[in-house]
Coordinates of C-alpha atoms in Angstrom, one line a residue:
M105 CA 102.6 -56.8 -1.8
K106 CA 106.5 -57.0 -2.2
A107 CA 109.4 -56.8 0.4
T108 CA 113.0 -56.1 -1.0
D109 CA 116.2 -55.9 1.1
A110 CA 119.5 -54.1 0.3
C111 CA 120.9 -56.9 -1.7
G112 CA 117.8 -57.1 -3.8
N113 CA 116.3 -60.1 -2.2
E114 CA 112.4 -60.0 -2.6
S115 CA 109.5 -61.6 -1.0
F116 CA 105.9 -61.4 -2.2
C117 CA 102.4 -61.8 -0.8
V118 CA 98.9 -61.0 -2.1
Q119 CA 96.4 -58.9 -0.1
K120 CA 92.8 -59.1 -1.4
I121 CA 90.8 -55.8 -1.0
T122 CA 87.2 -56.2 -1.8
V123 CA 85.4 -52.9 -2.9
Q124 CA 81.6 -52.9 -2.4
D125 CA 78.8 -50.4 -3.0
I126 CA 76.9 -50.7 0.3
V127 CA 75.6 -47.1 0.7
A128 CA 72.1 -46.2 -0.4
P129 CA 71.5 -43.2 -2.6
V130 CA 71.5 -39.9 -0.7
L131 CA 68.7 -37.2 -1.0
T132 CA 70.4 -34.1 -2.2
G133 CA 67.4 -32.3 -3.7
A134 CA 64.3 -30.8 -2.0
W135 CA 61.7 -33.4 -1.2
P136 CA 58.3 -32.3 -2.5
A137 CA 56.0 -31.1 0.2
D138 CA 52.8 -33.1 0.8
Q139 CA 49.6 -31.5 -0.5
T140 CA 47.0 -31.8 2.2
G141 CA 43.7 -30.0 2.8
V142 CA 43.1 -29.5 -0.8
N143 CA 39.7 -28.0 -1.5
A144 CA 38.6 -30.1 -4.4
C145 CA 36.3 -32.9 -5.4
M146 CA 37.8 -36.4 -5.2
P147 CA 40.4 -36.8 -8.0
S148 CA 40.8 -39.9 -10.1
G149 CA 44.2 -40.5 -8.6
T150 CA 47.2 -38.9 -6.9
N151 CA 49.3 -36.0 -8.3
A152 CA 52.5 -37.5 -6.8
P153 CA 55.7 -36.7 -8.6
D154 CA 56.8 -39.3 -11.2
N155 CA 59.7 -41.6 -10.7
A156 CA 62.1 -39.7 -12.8
T157 CA 61.5 -36.5 -10.8
I158 CA 62.1 -38.4 -7.5
A159 CA 65.3 -40.1 -8.9
A160 CA 66.7 -36.7 -9.8
L161 CA 66.6 -35.7 -6.2
Y162 CA 69.1 -38.4 -5.2
T163 CA 72.8 -38.9 -5.6
D164 CA 74.7 -42.2 -5.3
A165 CA 78.2 -42.4 -3.8
C166 CA 79.3 -44.8 -6.5
G167 CA 77.8 -42.9 -9.3
G168 CA 75.6 -45.7 -10.5
A169 CA 72.2 -45.4 -11.9
I170 CA 69.3 -44.8 -9.4
T171 CA 66.0 -46.5 -10.0
V172 CA 62.7 -45.5 -8.4
T173 CA 59.4 -47.3 -8.1
Q174 CA 56.3 -46.2 -6.4
N175 CA 53.1 -47.6 -4.8
T176 CA 50.0 -45.4 -4.1
V177 CA 47.4 -46.4 -1.6
A178 CA 44.0 -44.6 -1.6
G179 CA 42.0 -44.0 1.5
S180 CA 38.2 -44.4 2.0
N181 CA 37.6 -41.7 -0.5
S182 CA 34.6 -39.5 -1.3
N183 CA 34.2 -36.0 -2.5
C184 CA 34.0 -34.9 1.1
S185 CA 37.3 -36.5 2.2
W186 CA 40.0 -38.2 0.2
S187 CA 43.6 -39.1 0.4
F188 CA 46.4 -40.8 -1.6
V189 CA 49.7 -41.9 0.0
T190 CA 52.5 -42.7 -2.4
T191 CA 55.5 -44.7 -1.1
Y192 CA 58.7 -44.6 -3.2
T193 CA 61.4 -47.3 -3.3
V194 CA 64.7 -45.7 -4.2
K195 CA 67.7 -48.0 -5.2
D196 CA 71.1 -47.7 -6.7
A197 CA 72.7 -50.2 -9.1
C198 CA 73.7 -52.4 -6.2
N199 CA 70.2 -52.5 -4.8
N200 CA 71.1 -50.3 -1.9
T201 CA 67.7 -49.0 -0.9
V202 CA 66.8 -45.8 0.8
S203 CA 65.3 -46.5 4.2
P204 CA 62.8 -45.6 5.4
S205 CA 61.0 -45.4 2.2
P206 CA 60.0 -41.8 1.5
T207 CA 56.3 -41.0 1.0
Y208 CA 54.2 -38.2 -0.6
T209 CA 50.6 -37.5 0.7
Y210 CA 47.9 -35.9 -1.5
S211 CA 44.7 -35.3 0.4
G212 CA 41.7 -33.0 0.7
G213 CA 37.9 -32.7 0.3
D214 CA 35.1 -30.5 -0.8
N215 CA 35.2 -27.4 1.5
S216 CA 33.2 -25.1 -0.8
A217 CA 29.6 -24.2 -0.1
P218 CA 27.1 -24.0 -3.0
V219 CA 27.2 -20.6 -4.8
I220 CA 23.9 -18.8 -5.0
T221 CA 23.4 -15.8 -7.4
G222 CA 20.4 -13.9 -8.6
T223 CA 17.4 -12.6 -6.7
I224 CA 13.9 -13.6 -5.7
A225 CA 11.6 -10.6 -6.1
P226 CA 9.9 -9.6 -2.8
G227 CA 6.4 -11.0 -2.7
T228 CA 3.1 -9.6 -1.4
V229 CA 0.1 -11.7 -0.5
A230 CA -3.2 -11.0 1.1
G231 CA -3.8 -12.5 4.4
C232 CA -4.2 -12.0 8.2
D233 CA -1.1 -13.8 9.5
A234 CA 2.1 -15.5 8.5
S235 CA 0.2 -18.7 7.5
A236 CA -0.9 -16.9 4.4
A237 CA 2.6 -16.9 3.0
P238 CA 3.0 -19.3 0.1
A239 CA 4.7 -22.6 0.9
A240 CA 8.4 -22.7 0.7
V241 CA 10.0 -24.6 -2.2
T242 CA 12.1 -27.6 -1.5
T243 CA 14.3 -28.1 -4.6
V244 CA 17.0 -26.3 -6.4
A245 CA 15.0 -26.4 -9.6
A246 CA 12.1 -24.6 -7.8
L247 CA 14.5 -22.0 -6.4
E248 CA 16.0 -21.4 -9.8
G249 CA 12.4 -21.1 -11.1
L250 CA 12.0 -18.2 -8.6
G251 CA 15.0 -16.4 -10.0
L252 CA 18.1 -17.8 -8.4
S253 CA 21.1 -19.6 -9.9
I254 CA 22.7 -22.3 -7.8
L255 CA 25.9 -24.1 -8.5
D256 CA 28.0 -26.5 -6.4
N257 CA 31.4 -27.8 -7.4
C258 CA 30.9 -31.4 -6.3
T259 CA 27.2 -32.1 -5.7
A260 CA 24.7 -32.3 -8.5
D261 CA 21.6 -30.1 -8.3
G262 CA 19.4 -33.0 -7.6
D263 CA 21.4 -34.0 -4.6
L264 CA 21.6 -30.6 -3.0
V265 CA 19.2 -30.3 0.0
V266 CA 17.0 -27.2 0.3
T267 CA 15.5 -26.3 3.7
S268 CA 13.9 -23.0 4.9
S269 CA 12.8 -21.2 8.0
D270 CA 10.5 -18.2 8.4
A271 CA 10.8 -15.2 10.8
A272 CA 7.8 -12.8 11.0
A273 CA 7.8 -9.3 12.3
G274 CA 5.5 -6.3 12.3
S275 CA 2.0 -5.9 11.1
C276 CA 0.1 -4.4 8.2
P277 CA 2.1 -5.7 6.5
I278 CA 3.6 -8.7 8.4
V279 CA 7.1 -9.0 7.0
I280 CA 8.3 -12.6 6.7
T281 CA 12.0 -13.1 6.2
R282 CA 12.2 -16.6 4.6
T283 CA 15.8 -18.0 4.8
Y284 CA 16.5 -20.7 2.3
T285 CA 19.5 -23.0 3.1
V286 CA 21.1 -25.0 0.3
T287 CA 23.4 -27.8 1.6
D288 CA 25.7 -30.0 -0.4
A289 CA 26.6 -33.6 0.2
C290 CA 29.5 -32.6 2.4
G291 CA 27.4 -30.4 4.8
K292 CA 28.6 -27.2 3.3
F293 CA 25.8 -24.7 2.9
S294 CA 24.8 -21.2 1.7
T295 CA 21.7 -19.2 2.5
Y296 CA 19.5 -16.7 0.8
E297 CA 16.8 -14.5 2.3
Q298 CA 13.5 -13.9 0.6
T299 CA 11.1 -11.1 1.8
I300 CA 7.3 -11.8 1.8
N301 CA 4.8 -9.2 2.9
V302 CA 1.5 -10.5 4.2
N303 CA -1.1 -7.7 4.2
D304 CA -4.8 -7.4 4.9
N305 CA -6.2 -5.4 2.1
T306 CA -9.8 -6.4 2.6
A307 CA -12.1 -3.9 4.0
P308 CA -14.6 -4.9 6.7
V309 CA -18.1 -6.0 5.6
L310 CA -20.4 -3.3 7.0
T311 CA -24.1 -3.9 7.5
C312 CA -25.7 -0.5 7.7
A313 CA -28.4 0.4 10.2
A314 CA -31.8 0.8 8.5
D315 CA -33.0 4.2 7.6
E316 CA -35.3 5.6 10.3
T317 CA -38.0 8.3 10.6
I318 CA -38.4 9.7 14.1
G319 CA -40.3 12.6 15.7
C320 CA -38.5 15.8 16.6
D321 CA -38.9 14.9 20.3
E322 CA -37.0 11.6 19.9
S323 CA -33.3 11.0 20.3
T324 CA -31.1 10.5 17.3
D325 CA -28.8 8.4 19.4
P326 CA -28.1 4.9 17.9
S327 CA -29.8 3.4 20.9
N328 CA -33.0 4.8 19.4
T329 CA -32.2 4.8 15.7
G330 CA -30.2 1.6 15.4
S331 CA -26.5 0.7 15.0
S332 CA -24.5 -0.6 12.1
T333 CA -22.5 -3.8 12.5
A334 CA -19.4 -5.1 10.8
T335 CA -17.4 -8.2 10.3
D336 CA -13.8 -8.5 9.1
N337 CA -11.8 -11.3 7.6
C338 CA -8.9 -10.7 10.1
G339 CA -10.6 -9.8 13.4
T340 CA -13.2 -7.5 14.9
P341 CA -13.4 -4.1 13.3
T342 CA -14.1 -0.9 15.1
V343 CA -17.5 0.7 14.1
T344 CA -17.9 4.5 14.5
Y345 CA -20.3 7.1 13.1
S346 CA -20.4 10.8 12.4
D347 CA -23.3 13.1 11.7
A348 CA -21.2 15.9 10.3
A349 CA -22.7 17.4 7.1
G350 CA -21.1 17.0 3.7
Q351 CA -18.7 14.1 4.5
L352 CA -16.7 12.8 1.5
L353 CA -16.8 9.0 1.1
P354 CA -14.3 7.1 -1.2
S355 CA -16.1 5.6 -4.2
T356 CA -15.5 4.4 -7.7
F357 CA -15.9 6.7 -10.7
P358 CA -18.8 5.4 -12.7
G359 CA -17.8 6.9 -16.1
G360 CA -20.1 9.1 -18.1
T361 CA -18.3 12.3 -17.2
A362 CA -20.7 15.3 -17.2
L363 CA -18.4 18.3 -16.5
Q364 CA -14.6 18.6 -16.4
G365 CA -12.0 21.1 -15.5
R366 CA -8.6 20.3 -17.0
A367 CA -5.0 21.3 -16.6
R368 CA -2.4 19.7 -18.9
W369 CA 0.8 20.1 -20.8
G370 CA 2.1 18.1 -23.7
N371 CA 3.6 18.5 -27.2
S372 CA 0.9 21.0 -28.2
G373 CA 1.5 23.2 -25.3
F374 CA -0.4 24.0 -22.1
E375 CA -4.1 23.9 -21.3
G376 CA -6.4 25.2 -18.6
A377 CA -9.8 24.5 -19.9
L378 CA -13.4 23.6 -19.1
Y379 CA -15.3 20.8 -20.8
I380 CA -18.9 19.6 -21.0
G381 CA -18.6 15.9 -21.7
G382 CA -15.7 15.6 -24.0
T383 CA -16.3 18.9 -25.7
V384 CA -13.8 21.7 -24.9
G385 CA -15.1 25.0 -23.8
P386 CA -13.3 28.2 -22.7
N387 CA -9.5 27.9 -22.3
L388 CA -7.2 30.1 -20.2
N389 CA -4.5 29.8 -22.9
P390 CA -6.2 28.6 -26.1
A391 CA -3.3 29.2 -28.3
G392 CA -0.9 27.2 -26.2
T393 CA 0.7 30.4 -24.9
P394 CA 3.3 29.3 -22.3
V395 CA 1.6 31.0 -19.4
W396 CA 2.7 28.2 -17.2
V397 CA 6.3 27.8 -15.8
I398 CA 7.6 24.3 -15.2
G399 CA 8.2 23.8 -11.5
T400 CA 6.0 26.6 -10.3
A401 CA 3.2 25.9 -7.9
Y402 CA 0.0 27.6 -9.1
K403 CA -3.0 28.2 -6.8
F404 CA -6.2 27.1 -8.4
E405 CA -9.9 26.7 -7.7
Y406 CA -12.4 24.6 -9.6
A407 CA -16.0 25.3 -8.7
Y408 CA -19.5 24.1 -9.7
N409 CA -22.7 26.0 -8.7
G410 CA -25.7 23.7 -8.6
T411 CA -28.1 26.6 -8.6
T412 CA -26.9 28.2 -11.8
G413 CA -25.2 25.2 -13.3
D414 CA -22.1 27.2 -14.0
Q415 CA -18.6 25.7 -13.7
T416 CA -15.5 27.9 -13.1
L417 CA -11.8 27.3 -13.3
S418 CA -9.5 29.9 -11.7
I419 CA -5.6 29.8 -11.8
D420 CA -3.4 32.3 -10.1
F421 CA -0.8 32.7 -12.8
N422 CA 0.8 35.9 -11.4
G423 CA 1.1 34.6 -7.9
D424 CA -0.8 37.5 -6.2
L425 CA -3.0 35.0 -4.3
S426 CA -6.1 36.3 -6.2
Y427 CA -7.8 35.6 -9.4
G428 CA -7.8 38.5 -11.8
A429 CA -8.1 39.2 -15.5
G430 CA -7.0 36.3 -17.6
E431 CA -7.1 33.9 -14.7
V432 CA -10.8 32.9 -14.5
I433 CA -13.0 31.1 -17.0
T434 CA -16.7 30.3 -16.5
Q435 CA -18.9 28.0 -18.5
P436 CA -22.7 27.8 -18.3
T437 CA -24.1 24.3 -18.5
A438 CA -27.5 22.7 -18.8
F439 CA -27.4 21.3 -15.3
A440 CA -28.9 24.3 -13.4
G441 CA -30.8 23.0 -10.4
Q442 CA -28.8 19.8 -10.4
G443 CA -25.9 18.4 -8.4
F444 CA -23.8 15.4 -9.0
K445 CA -23.4 12.1 -7.2
H446 CA -19.7 11.8 -7.9
F447 CA -16.7 14.1 -7.9
S448 CA -13.3 12.7 -8.9
I449 CA -9.7 13.5 -10.1
F450 CA -7.8 11.7 -12.8
M451 CA -4.0 12.3 -13.1
S452 CA -1.4 10.8 -15.4
G453 CA 2.2 11.4 -16.5
N454 CA 5.1 9.5 -18.0
A455 CA 8.8 9.1 -17.4
T456 CA 9.7 12.6 -18.5
R457 CA 6.6 14.7 -17.7
G458 CA 4.2 14.9 -14.8
I459 CA 2.0 17.0 -12.5
T460 CA 1.7 17.4 -8.7
L461 CA -1.4 18.3 -6.8
N462 CA -0.8 19.6 -3.3
N463 CA -3.1 20.6 -0.4
F464 CA -6.1 19.4 -2.3
V465 CA -9.3 20.6 -0.4
V466 CA -12.8 19.7 -1.6
N467 CA -15.7 21.5 0.1
G468 CA -13.6 22.1 3.1
V469 CA -12.2 18.6 3.4
N470 CA -8.4 18.2 2.9
L471 CA -7.7 15.2 0.8
G472 CA -3.9 15.5 0.8
N473 CA -1.3 15.5 -1.9
F474 CA -1.1 13.5 -5.2
V475 CA 1.7 13.0 -7.7
S476 CA 1.1 11.6 -11.2
P477 CA 3.0 8.3 -11.6
A478 CA 5.5 7.6 -14.4
T479 CA 3.3 4.8 -15.6
G480 CA -0.4 4.2 -15.1
S481 CA -2.6 6.8 -13.5
I482 CA -4.3 8.1 -10.3
D483 CA -8.1 7.8 -10.4
K484 CA -9.8 8.9 -7.1
D485 CA -13.6 9.3 -6.7
W486 CA -15.7 10.6 -3.8
E487 CA -19.4 10.7 -3.0
N488 CA -21.1 13.1 -0.6
S489 CA -22.8 11.8 2.5
A490 CA -25.8 13.9 1.6
G491 CA -26.2 11.8 -1.5
L492 CA -25.1 14.5 -4.0
F493 CA -22.7 17.5 -4.4
S494 CA -25.1 20.5 -4.7
N495 CA -22.0 22.6 -5.1
V496 CA -18.3 21.8 -5.5
T497 CA -15.3 23.9 -4.5
A498 CA -12.0 22.3 -5.0
T499 CA -8.7 24.2 -4.2
G500 CA -5.0 23.6 -3.9
T501 CA -1.9 24.0 -6.0
I502 CA -0.8 22.3 -9.2
T503 CA 2.8 22.1 -10.4
F504 CA 3.9 20.8 -13.8
T505 CA 7.2 18.8 -13.6
G506 CA 9.7 17.3 -16.0
S507 CA 10.7 18.2 -19.5
P508 CA 9.2 17.9 -23.0
G509 CA 8.7 14.3 -24.1
T510 CA 6.2 12.5 -26.3
G511 CA 2.5 12.5 -26.3
D512 CA -0.1 15.1 -25.4
K513 CA -1.9 13.1 -22.8
T514 CA 0.7 13.3 -20.1
G515 CA 1.3 15.8 -17.3
R516 CA -2.5 16.2 -16.8
I517 CA -5.2 16.4 -14.2
W518 CA -9.0 16.3 -14.6
F519 CA -11.5 17.4 -12.1
R520 CA -14.7 15.5 -13.0
T521 CA -18.3 15.2 -12.0
A522 CA -20.7 12.5 -12.9
T523 CA -24.3 11.2 -12.4
P524 CA -26.5 14.3 -12.3
V525 CA -29.0 14.5 -9.5
I526 CA -31.9 17.0 -9.0
I527 CA -31.2 19.1 -6.0
P528 CA -34.2 18.5 -3.6
P529 CA -36.1 21.5 -2.3
A530 CA -35.6 22.6 1.3
P531 CA -38.2 21.3 3.7
I532 CA -41.2 23.6 4.3
C533 CA -41.1 23.0 8.0
P534 CA -37.8 24.1 9.4
Q535 CA -37.8 21.5 12.1
N536 CA -38.1 18.7 9.6
Y537 CA -34.6 17.6 8.6
V538 CA -32.5 14.7 7.6
V539 CA -29.4 13.4 9.4
N540 CA -27.1 11.6 7.0
R541 CA -25.2 9.5 9.5
V542 CA -22.0 8.1 8.1
W543 CA -21.0 4.7 9.6
K544 CA -17.4 3.6 9.3
A545 CA -15.9 0.2 10.0
T546 CA -12.1 0.1 10.4
D547 CA -10.0 -3.0 10.8
A548 CA -6.6 -3.3 12.4
C549 CA -4.8 -2.5 9.1
G550 CA -6.8 0.7 8.5
N551 CA -9.0 -0.8 5.8
E552 CA -12.3 1.1 5.9
S553 CA -15.9 0.6 4.8
F554 CA -18.6 3.2 4.8
C555 CA -22.4 3.4 4.6
V556 CA -24.9 6.2 5.1
Q557 CA -28.0 5.8 7.3
K558 CA -30.7 8.3 6.6
I559 CA -32.5 9.5 9.7
T560 CA -35.5 11.6 8.9
V561 CA -36.6 13.9 11.7
Q562 CA -40.2 15.1 11.5
D563 CA -42.4 17.2 13.7
I564 CA -45.6 15.3 13.7
V565 CA -46.8 16.0 17.3
A566 CA -49.3 18.8 18.0
P567 CA -48.6 21.3 20.8
V568 CA -49.4 20.2 24.3
L569 CA -51.5 22.2 26.8
T570 CA -49.3 22.9 29.7
G571 CA -51.0 25.9 31.2
A572 CA -54.5 26.3 32.8
W573 CA -57.2 26.6 30.2
P574 CA -59.5 29.6 30.9
A575 CA -62.8 28.6 32.3
D576 CA -65.9 29.0 30.2
Q577 CA -68.1 32.0 31.0
T578 CA -71.7 30.8 30.9
G579 CA -74.9 32.3 32.3
V580 CA -73.6 35.8 32.0
N581 CA -76.3 38.3 33.0
A582 CA -75.7 40.8 30.3
C583 CA -77.2 42.2 27.0
M584 CA -75.8 40.6 23.9
P585 CA -72.3 41.9 23.4
S586 CA -70.9 42.7 20.0
G587 CA -68.6 39.8 20.2
T588 CA -66.8 37.3 22.5
N589 CA -64.5 38.1 25.3
A590 CA -62.4 35.0 24.6
P591 CA -58.7 35.3 25.5
D592 CA -56.5 36.7 22.7
N593 CA -54.2 34.5 20.6
A594 CA -51.1 35.4 22.5
T595 CA -52.7 34.4 25.8
I596 CA -53.7 31.1 24.4
A597 CA -50.3 30.4 22.7
A598 CA -48.6 30.9 26.1
L599 CA -50.6 28.0 27.5
Y600 CA -49.0 25.5 25.0
T601 CA -45.7 23.8 24.6
D602 CA -44.5 22.3 21.4
A603 CA -42.3 19.2 21.4
W604 CA -39.8 20.9 19.0
R605 CA -39.9 24.4 20.5
S606 CA -41.9 26.0 23.3
N607 CA -44.4 28.8 22.5
N608 CA -43.4 29.2 18.9
G609 CA -46.9 28.6 17.6
N610 CA -49.7 31.1 16.7
A611 CA -53.2 30.9 18.0
K612 CA -55.9 31.8 15.6
H613 CA -59.6 32.7 15.9
R614 CA -62.0 31.2 13.4
G615 CA -64.6 33.9 12.8
G616 CA -67.4 34.2 15.3
Q617 CA -67.6 30.5 16.0
Q618 CA -65.9 31.1 19.3
Q619 CA -63.3 28.5 18.3
Q620 CA -59.5 28.7 18.7
L621 CA -56.9 26.8 16.8
F622 CA -53.3 26.4 18.0
M623 CA -51.0 25.7 15.1
E624 CA -47.2 25.4 15.4
F625 CA -44.7 26.0 12.6
C626 CA -45.2 22.6 11.0
D627 CA -49.0 23.0 11.0
D628 CA -49.6 20.3 13.6
L629 CA -53.1 21.4 14.9
Y630 CA -54.7 21.6 18.3
E631 CA -58.3 22.8 18.3
S632 CA -60.3 24.1 21.3
K633 CA -63.8 25.6 21.5
M634 CA -65.0 28.0 24.1
P635 CA -68.8 28.1 24.1
V636 CA -70.4 31.4 25.2
T637 CA -74.0 31.4 26.4
I638 CA -75.6 34.8 26.2
R639 CA -78.8 35.8 28.0

């Protein structure tokens, strides 16, 4: 420094000014936000910004170069929870250091549950209770074998834990909802529900009461004729019986079709025809004339007459609820005097063409409605509780459905008989008859078994004297008469009662032997003699 007066005199001194950079760099940019709660598997390291990026965020008052170093510390890391804390040291050229040291945190863990795709087809098993369900699988590989695909972002398939629980509801079937839970190593889980139906499809085992022969004066009650018993795989079945005539019992078609009535449509047109075996007979539209209209319900009747052996097919094409000209065909057969053990229907269709049978009644028994399936067929067979169908009358409506497709053997129904049986003659004695008792065992799921007990009722007891027999007349003081004065037949008949029906017999004289015979309808004989002494 210099001091100068007016005359130019000067003095000097030196002041020492020391300039130092003592201010740390200043943050002028935006510090990067921490990344926490990241949903990810454990990374190999941090994603912290590099040193150059951090240095660019700072400004130094003296304009010198800024240097940055970093140190990252990892926590106790796993896929489930991990963290990386990076501490930065920011200095200027004079080693002025930012304090406190800035940090950047990168942390997270696996928060994603396993992903389950695909389906397990509902299953149906036979059984009585939920214990019949198949065992649950316990591995991802097994679940994937059932149809699922399972993927987790951090846990390998072999380390995923599979558990399950079952909830059962209902009956016949019992519906089991099986919930599979797939859990990863971090406790995150997903579920999938499988449906399993447990159903009792087994009919009871029915032990039929033995056939019995009883007198007409005996009771036909099971307490006298015996009862059927039954067991069931799932409990105690209910056993009932019916003595109604002509009951239809479900059976299995044995093959060897004897007679058929057919309705069909296919590539070659329509058919309403009668067959003996596999040989076609009369046809309601032999040239394939389109008498039928798709979607129209046609009333029909298929009949077999066991006396004549004729079979008939009638179809009400014009809808007047009667069968007129061009609507009835009849075919004689070689089965006159014979019935059939089996009567059945066979129906089939395909994806484009079918047939529906509604209000199907056979010999007065309504068997319901049937629809041909798109694949496969319906094959229903019945037997008669009498042991044979002496006659068959089957009625209902048939409707062709769909549109032209491929194949002639689609959209069809057959009415079939099988196993010819000679029709037995009626009993000579009207009070001799047979009760065909149908026993039925039914379990809790409606499965049924049937058997027929044959109870033969016979009148084998002679009439019983219930009136006062007229006293003999002996020692009569008279000339020899021209004949006896024995009571007439009507008088004697009135003295007897038959076990089956009172006073329905006829008393008969045998010539001049003074002998009377009482014989009821079944020729059970009671004989009495009235001696006459003539003097």
